[in-house]
Amino acid sequence: MSKVIKIDINSKQGLLDFLEHLLSNNEISGVMSLRKINENGICDYGLITEVDDLKSIEPFAPVMPVNASHILSSITPAKKPIIAIIKPCELRGFVERVKRKQGSMKNIITVSYTCGGVLPLNTFQSDDNEKIVSEYFETIKGTDTPENVRPVCKACEHFIPMTADITISVFGNKDFNSKSCLMMNTEQAIKLSKSYKCEIVEKKMDDKLMDEILKKRKAGKEKLYKEIAITKDGLDEFVDIFGKCIGCHGCSRVCPICYCTLCDFESSNYDYKVDLIENELSQKDGLRLPPDTIFFQLGRLNHMSFSCIGCGQCEDVCPAGIPVSSIFKKVGESTAELFDYIPGKDVEEIIPVMMIKEQEFPEVGE
Amino acid sequence: MEKKDFTPKIIGFLCNWCTYAAADQAGALKKEISPNFSVIRVMCSSRIDHNLLLTTFFNGADGILIAGCHPGDCHYDKGNYYARRRYALLKDVMKTLNLEPERLELSWISAAEGKKYSEFVNKFSEKIKKLGPSPINESKLF
Amino acid sequence: MANNGAKISFKNGLQNQMRDFLKECMKKGIFDAVVLPVRVPANDSYAWILMNDISIVDQANPIPPVMPVQGAKALKSLTRKGDGILKIATIMKPCEIRATIELAKLSQVNLENITLISYDCPGAIPMSIYNNLSDDMEIFYNDVVSENNFVSEKMKEVCGFCVDFSDVPDDLHFGFTGLENEVYIIPNTGKGNSVLEKLEMKSSENLSQWKKNVADIKKIKSKNRIDIYKQVQPTVDGLDNLQKTYEKCIGCHNCQSACPICYCRQCFFDSTASEQSANTLIDIAEKRGGIGFPRDKIMFQVGRMSHMSLSCVSCGQCMDACPVNIPVAKIFSFVSSKTQNTFEYRAGFSGDEPIPLKVYKDDELSKIHEIVKNAESDGSEHE
Amino acid sequence: MSEEKVLIMGSGLPGMRASLLLANAGKTVYLVEKLSNIGGDAIKNEESFPKLECSTCMVAPTQQEVLHHPKIKTMTLCKVEKITGKVGKFNVSIKKKARFVSETDCIGCDACFPPCPVSISNEWEENLIDKKAIFVPCPGSLPNVPMINTEHCLHINGKKKECKACVEACMFDAINLDDKDEMIDVEVGAIIIAIGSETYDVSTLSQFGYGNNPSVYTAMEFERLFSSNGPTKGELTLRKTEKEPKSVAIIHCVGREEQGYCSGICCMYSVKHAHFIKHKLPKTKIYNIHTDICVADKTYFNFVENFRDKETKLIYHSSMKDLKVEKNGNGLSVNYLSGLGAKEKLDVDMVILASAMVPGEENKEISEMIGIDLDNHGFFMTKKDMVGSVESSKEGIFIAGCAEGPKDIQTSVIQAEATVSGVMKIFE
Amino acid sequence: MKKKIGVYVCECGPNIASKMHIDKILESVKSHNSEDVEIVPIKHKLLCSVQGKKFLEEDIKKQELTHLVVAACSPREHNTTFMNICKKSDLNPYLYKMINIREQVAWVIPDKEKATEKAIQYINGGISRVQYQGELFENKIDAIPDVLVIGGGISGIESALSLANEKRKVVLIEKTDKLGGNSVFYKKLLPRQGAEKDFIAKKIAEVTNNKNIKIHLETELEEILGFLGNFEVTLRNVNNKDNKIEIKIGATIVATGFQLSNPTSFKNVKYKESDEVYTSLEIEKMFSEKGKILLSSGSEPKTVALVHCVGKDEKKYCSQICCNYMMKIANYFKEQSKEIKVKEFYKDLCLPNKDDEKLFRDTEKNGVDFVRIKDIDIQGNEIKYTGINGKNEKTKFDMIVVAPPIEPKAGTKNLSQIIDIPLDEFGFFQEVHQTTNPTGTATDGVFIVGTAQGPKGISNSMLMSQAVSGKIKTQLIPGEKIIPEVKTSEILEAYCMGCKTCLEVCCFGAIYFDEIKGISRVNEALCRGCGNCIASCPSEAIRHKHFTSEQLFQEVIEILK
């Protein structure tokens, strides 16, 4: 059971009212949230410090321009309290980053919600944004995941935030448009809400409902894993899927887990002398240029897949339309299982130590 | 455009050997210099790169002045010629994108030209004041 | 550009003709290996393959419908660390050749043992379109080539206004604009000449007709170019419009990593140097009432323009790679046309022109027109 | 090493250059300067030929380096009174004139100038402007510490004993009106004389009307007039009328015949002056009236040719004694004999006289004090019948710069560095 | 470890104190206090005073400061002063920053409030910057005192002689098979007219007998690598290129000298159309060998024309010595026989040295005619000229002597490429700074002397040689190390892509290319720390040790807050 603030206005307004109260009373110095930046619905993440500007926030918008954990890293450690409204997977991403000392929980109060999934950037940013979004919210009043969300979202079992200070029920909440309930999960949260005049009740999530969603998501996962051929980490299938990779490494740049400033695979270790390539050629009859396109994907799998929180950002930015995140999620799960490790579950949990032997993987190039 | 209460923030990157010396001489001559103008000392105008200029603009500078030795007088032989090219390029880009290129300025001021320094700097500050605050500082988008 | 070339007529397709040409060269030992685009196993894209086995050449498509990886990048990965022993030839689109020339000036490519071959380019189909209907696109593109249609609508927008689709400093050039089942093989350099000599091909055919055909196409394209620039200009006019144009930008920097010219191992804008402390960010947010992320949307773009617009070859890769469909390439092409004009420089047009920022002239202020006029009038008192 | 000491007389570019080289090699250098500031004549120029670069930018870093160098004892307001001994061990007595301002306490804030009631003419500024009895020669002069003129200071000359205006104005108790001259004795192994030269007193040549016509300037006067840190802050206006000149005649070789030598640099700076004027007042008509054009360096010929006719009209005249400058209404007229021997007349607003470089007043005194030879012009002479030497007729004593004869900065610097070679040999 | 930053504000008596509220400044800088930074704000009446320095020195120790910010006058005044104090109190001097609140605040901002704000702004900037500054250390490197001299002419000989001693060996190389260069042909030397042929002979003897000077005749430079104090040089025999010598030296002097340009190349001379047209050098040779100047017929000329400034307009420079030596030659004739009629044709007399005018007047007295001309045309042994008076004249002479311009020795261009010193517009070696450093070149440790740098007489050439020796003796002291600039650039290997841009923009050749790693490298012995290379690098692969982007960004951003 946890303390819950009940307000009889729709969830967004309720949250907004709460935030406005906190900000105007200097309980917090700012709010980090998705916000509308123009009339046709385009959103970005903003750090808002003026009460008036709070109106622009779109806390539950089903879009992920950037994985918010990146942003949280850049504004922490914060010297004054900041409320961050982010999606469950972004929260888990941030937890993983904090474990890697890429950010700090200090003065960050996280607000998250049961997530119905994220629409691909181009879907959300299309001209009939309004229509699409309202349909989305209609759908998630029930327990079905909308069809047009990111593939990984359909397969996501962690739609309930794990470590949020404040949780809001969105997915599966039929009263979403009439009531709002803010669950205060932590002392920090409860302390904040002290000064806020409102009705507070003891309540917990509707487990039945959540289980139902979970079941459907599990099914979705099965389906997804079937679709993407990989049944084992077999190389040929890999080559088939990643064959069209152009090596832009966009996937690693948007990945919340890939925090390296200089990716090993972009470092000088991998620019080969021409004689090496020529010698390679003498053994094969053809050699792909640039050589490491697929090697990179394998390498990345090894470096971070066990921490992959399946946000789907990589898949969205891939110019070649490779189902990157679906694969990473799949591979990641299998690796993580070895250590029964759930990425982003808990800041205290230690990252499974992994040895990488690059030699294990044959130099790639079909 | 001009606001009553607007005090522009202007950064001047001055080369150590000529213009910074000129700034000192302006002091010795007790010339008045606009307090909106802040001096950053570099060894040579050729140290100033696009990243530095952009960072300065995007962190709230309303104007930037690059000033160094006259062409031919560079303490490091040819540095200011390169500075001039880099400046020209960025200025051209700003012009093409209509990003108020007049906010970026280059001038040659020698160590003996304390008077010229004060006049130029104040003139520049006035110009920027007229231009009003850089839109970049107003934007809540970045 | 040479005035004479060898003429060959062919029956079953230009691509075949080009493959045969290469195979002939390999048989005669003129080239030990070639770098050519080959369709990937899943058939949904192309990859650059370095091959020394003549038999594989048939799998290659010298004029591929798409440009997944900019050819210059492929050559860079091969020769950045110097030249090898093998004599290697490659067939690439003109913009790929130009990018290669730029990279060579930046010592990212070593052309010692490389023979650059190019052709009159009908353009490339956007990746996103090709990925899904690759087979249809193959057929479609084949027709484009055989009908030698240089103004197809389906191509990348940059191709639509590419006035340099034929004009390129390659060693050998396949010119076929306006010709039927015929192609000129044009040697533009000593390297090119020696290849033809070794093949005992006479490059005696006068090219004036072909050149005229090219000029005609150019006319059309340069008109498009003017129109496009006209249409781009207002979208990047001033900060507000820039912000509008880039509002969808998510800061993935795909445009930069797909760019053949951006050769930096790590872009300044991804480096720690460009990072700001949490406190600084929060201070700024409090001062302005709010800030958005990624913060460097515009700065990154302007920065890239000032870093590499002088070398931009308008290949359009950035636009293909943009996940949110911002017309980056058109904007870059527009800006580059201005900056390159200012420095009287044309990216990738000659290996001898030095990269503008590597050199200077004593008295060039006047040449770099009014940009530095102020410096002139205030500064030149002692010049 | 550290025991090895050198005396350098004169703090112009050659003196400073030699000081720095020797000091960097660990020698102790006594740099003796009779004026209150160092830097010599070079800093009087706005820009120096042939590269027309800012002289301050060129010299100031060197001055700073000299003043901050732990191995260099800069002794301003000093005069060498006596030198005895021989190479390796000269005993030198130096008279330090009282500055009345402590160089350690004063921070150069100028607060003491305004209250001083006395105004006197500033000879460093070629008397184009006045200064107070407590003064620095010009803004930016180094060390940035004022001095007091004993004969005009009311307190010191006793006219108004109670006047302590400057003392009261000073916040650092840096001024001590009871300061006294002192004698300093040093022992050095070698001596470099780099006291430079002076310029011909043109007022003795009535034909140029200098002194009678305020619009007739000497080259040095013009340099200061043009300098942005000079009396007019660079405004080119004539004294008295305070108007800008519409036409200027620059006369070369003034004093050449009298002195019996060509100073070698006048042609260059005269054309430079023409260029200065043209640049500041583009409408002005400028004439360079010359005899021989002497451009003795690889770049000098072009320097002159590039400005010929474009910026100034170079006019050859065939006889110096027939050249006369006369008053003509508000302006001046220059009468001369052309190459064809015809009488010509030129009406101008301003005349600049390129006066010859002449030996310094103290040359004689010093030469006698040390016992070294002067040449028949009165410049210091290097070893008799020795080509390419900088050593005087006495071992261990070296001559550099214009003390040895007229020359440009470049050659002066070369000589200075050459003396260093000689000095180092002594210590080897 | 917690940073402890001392912020010392100098009141500079009234200069700063009276113009701003010092205490307000001290109060405001405390805002930087945080869990990992502690600010120690202190004011002082006059930090540069003896007491002030002492106080600062002790206080740095007492407070155990990790960083120091001094707000006072201009760094150009006292930066060194305070750096030395840091050294004394063992705080690395590069962890200190000086803020100029006198010249650039107190003295230029009359309004006290505004001035105070400005000072705070600057000081904040300094505090932020100083935290990003790193310790830097002087690294001493060994230096070889020995010297290579290229060219066995009088400049080369003089260089060698003035440098060589037990502790400093000199290697002198000469392309030809004998020493002395052009000067061996002169019967007499300028400026004085004493018979000084033996002067050169003496010098040659002296240099040949000097055991500290190793002479290689018929030898040329093949390759030179390195920098001041450490050059590796390969020499080779002119006739047998495989015959090589490798030596290590600390400095190189280029004394390759001059030749007379070929008069036929000038439009107004028809040289060699008559056998009786000679160049000045031919006359010198004839006179010093035969002791007489005779026509090819063997008889003595009755009338001689000496023509100055031949080809000066084409070359666009004055050779500086012709006027003098032409008078010398005129006197040769007069010595030979008073009867010979000598006419000198000149445009301008160039007599830059104090003794020159006397020579001119003596020569006149000696009965030599001087004719100032506007234009001249030499056809065979007939001369057409336009006098200064505009009249056109025409005369025949038995003998005509022309003074063609001095030009760089053949092979100069080639050498300039080997040794990587640029040539000027005329083909002479380019000095690094004409007025203040005429003997230095773009490469520290390589010097140019004599006519290799430009036309000049023997006397000035020798002085130049001594000048260089003066520099070398004071810069390369036997047994002492040299300390290169500390605030240099450095390459960040991980990021360098080897595009060589930095290499091309560097004005001091301080960047070289590491072929194996394929990256640029900085030669700290040559780097002057201007930062040009840093700006030329599109990524952050080069940093300036004391002006890193971070440091500048921090300063800027803080000031903009």
GROMACS .gro file of N, CA and C in nm, chain A residues 35-38 42-47, chain B residues 58 135-142, chain C residues 239-247 249 288-298:
model
  120
   35ARG      N    1   0.725   1.839  -2.356
   35ARG     CA    2   0.640   1.957  -2.369
   35ARG      C    3   0.615   1.982  -2.516
   36LYS      N    4   0.503   2.043  -2.546
   36LYS     CA    5   0.468   2.079  -2.684
   36LYS      C    6   0.555   2.197  -2.724
   37ILE      N    7   0.618   2.192  -2.842
   37ILE     CA    8   0.690   2.311  -2.886
   37ILE      C    9   0.628   2.375  -3.009
   38ASN      N   10   0.521   2.315  -3.059
   38ASN     CA   11   0.445   2.391  -3.161
   38ASN      C   12   0.305   2.332  -3.174
   42ILE      N   13   0.447   1.870  -3.205
   42ILE     CA   14   0.585   1.823  -3.188
   42ILE      C   15   0.633   1.851  -3.045
   43CYS      N   16   0.696   1.751  -2.985
   43CYS     CA   17   0.738   1.762  -2.847
   43CYS      C   18   0.889   1.750  -2.836
   44ASP      N   19   0.944   1.819  -2.733
   44ASP     CA   20   1.080   1.789  -2.694
   44ASP      C   21   1.084   1.782  -2.542
   45TYR      N   22   1.196   1.738  -2.489
   45TYR     CA   23   1.210   1.741  -2.344
   45TYR      C   24   1.258   1.878  -2.302
   46GLY      N   25   1.191   1.934  -2.201
   46GLY     CA   26   1.231   2.065  -2.155
   46GLY      C   27   1.254   2.064  -2.005
   47LEU      N   28   1.342   2.153  -1.961
   47LEU     CA   29   1.358   2.175  -1.818
   47LEU      C   30   1.292   2.309  -1.789
  424PHE      N   31   2.602   3.072  -2.812
  424PHE     CA   32   2.491   2.992  -2.764
  424PHE      C   33   2.484   2.987  -2.612
  501PRO      N   34   1.854   3.680  -3.011
  501PRO     CA   35   1.739   3.589  -3.001
  501PRO      C   36   1.774   3.460  -2.932
  502ILE      N   37   1.901   3.421  -2.945
  502ILE     CA   38   1.942   3.295  -2.883
  502ILE      C   39   1.915   3.298  -2.733
  503ASN      N   40   1.939   3.414  -2.670
  503ASN     CA   41   1.921   3.420  -2.525
  503ASN      C   42   1.775   3.416  -2.484
  504GLU      N   43   1.688   3.456  -2.576
  504GLU     CA   44   1.546   3.458  -2.545
  504GLU      C   45   1.490   3.316  -2.554
  505SER      N   46   1.546   3.236  -2.643
  505SER     CA   47   1.483   3.109  -2.676
  505SER      C   48   1.480   3.014  -2.558
  506LYS      N   49   1.366   2.949  -2.541
  506LYS     CA   50   1.355   2.847  -2.437
  506LYS      C   51   1.371   2.709  -2.499
  507LEU      N   52   1.408   2.709  -2.628
  507LEU     CA   53   1.417   2.579  -2.696
  507LEU      C   54   1.553   2.516  -2.675
  508PHE      N   55   1.654   2.597  -2.642
  508PHE     CA   56   1.785   2.536  -2.611
  508PHE      C   57   1.860   2.620  -2.511
  747LEU      N   58   1.691   3.288  -3.693
  747LEU     CA   59   1.687   3.184  -3.591
  747LEU      C   60   1.550   3.117  -3.583
  748ASP      N   61   1.444   3.198  -3.586
  748ASP     CA   62   1.310   3.140  -3.571
  748ASP      C   63   1.284   3.034  -3.677
  749ASN      N   64   1.311   3.070  -3.802
  749ASN     CA   65   1.287   2.972  -3.908
  749ASN      C   66   1.378   2.851  -3.893
  750LEU      N   67   1.501   2.874  -3.856
  750LEU     CA   68   1.592   2.761  -3.834
  750LEU      C   69   1.532   2.668  -3.730
  751GLN      N   70   1.490   2.726  -3.618
  751GLN     CA   71   1.432   2.643  -3.511
  751GLN      C   72   1.313   2.565  -3.565
  752LYS      N   73   1.231   2.631  -3.645
  752LYS     CA   74   1.113   2.564  -3.700
  752LYS      C   75   1.160   2.446  -3.785
  753THR      N   76   1.259   2.475  -3.872
  753THR     CA   77   1.306   2.372  -3.965
  753THR      C   78   1.364   2.252  -3.889
  754TYR      N   79   1.429   2.280  -3.778
  754TYR     CA   80   1.497   2.172  -3.706
  754TYR      C   81   1.422   2.127  -3.581
  755GLU      N   82   1.293   2.169  -3.568
  755GLU     CA   83   1.225   2.139  -3.442
  755GLU      C   84   1.215   1.989  -3.418
  757CYS      N   85   1.439   1.776  -3.487
  757CYS     CA   86   1.572   1.717  -3.467
  757CYS      C   87   1.584   1.656  -3.328
  796ARG      N   88   1.629   3.170  -1.821
  796ARG     CA   89   1.539   3.185  -1.937
  796ARG      C   90   1.398   3.137  -1.907
  797GLY      N   91   1.379   3.072  -1.793
  797GLY     CA   92   1.248   3.017  -1.762
  797GLY      C   93   1.232   2.877  -1.816
  798GLY      N   94   1.329   2.831  -1.891
  798GLY     CA   95   1.322   2.695  -1.940
  798GLY      C   96   1.417   2.673  -2.055
  799ILE      N   97   1.463   2.549  -2.070
  799ILE     CA   98   1.546   2.513  -2.186
  799ILE      C   99   1.499   2.378  -2.239
  800GLY      N  100   1.533   2.354  -2.365
  800GLY     CA  101   1.493   2.228  -2.426
  800GLY      C  102   1.612   2.141  -2.459
  801PHE      N  103   1.586   2.014  -2.480
  801PHE     CA  104   1.693   1.920  -2.514
  801PHE      C  105   1.660   1.848  -2.644
  802PRO      N  106   1.758   1.809  -2.724
  802PRO     CA  107   1.900   1.841  -2.707
  802PRO      C  108   1.927   1.989  -2.731
  803ARG      N  109   2.018   2.045  -2.652
  803ARG     CA  110   2.039   2.189  -2.654
  803ARG      C  111   2.108   2.235  -2.783
  804ASP      N  112   2.190   2.149  -2.842
  804ASP     CA  113   2.277   2.197  -2.950
  804ASP      C  114   2.218   2.175  -3.090
  805LYS      N  115   2.084   2.148  -3.094
  805LYS     CA  116   2.019   2.131  -3.226
  805LYS      C  117   2.077   2.228  -3.329
  806ILE      N  118   2.060   2.358  -3.303
  806ILE     CA  119   2.100   2.458  -3.402
  806ILE      C  120   2.253   2.473  -3.404
   0.00000   0.00000   0.00000
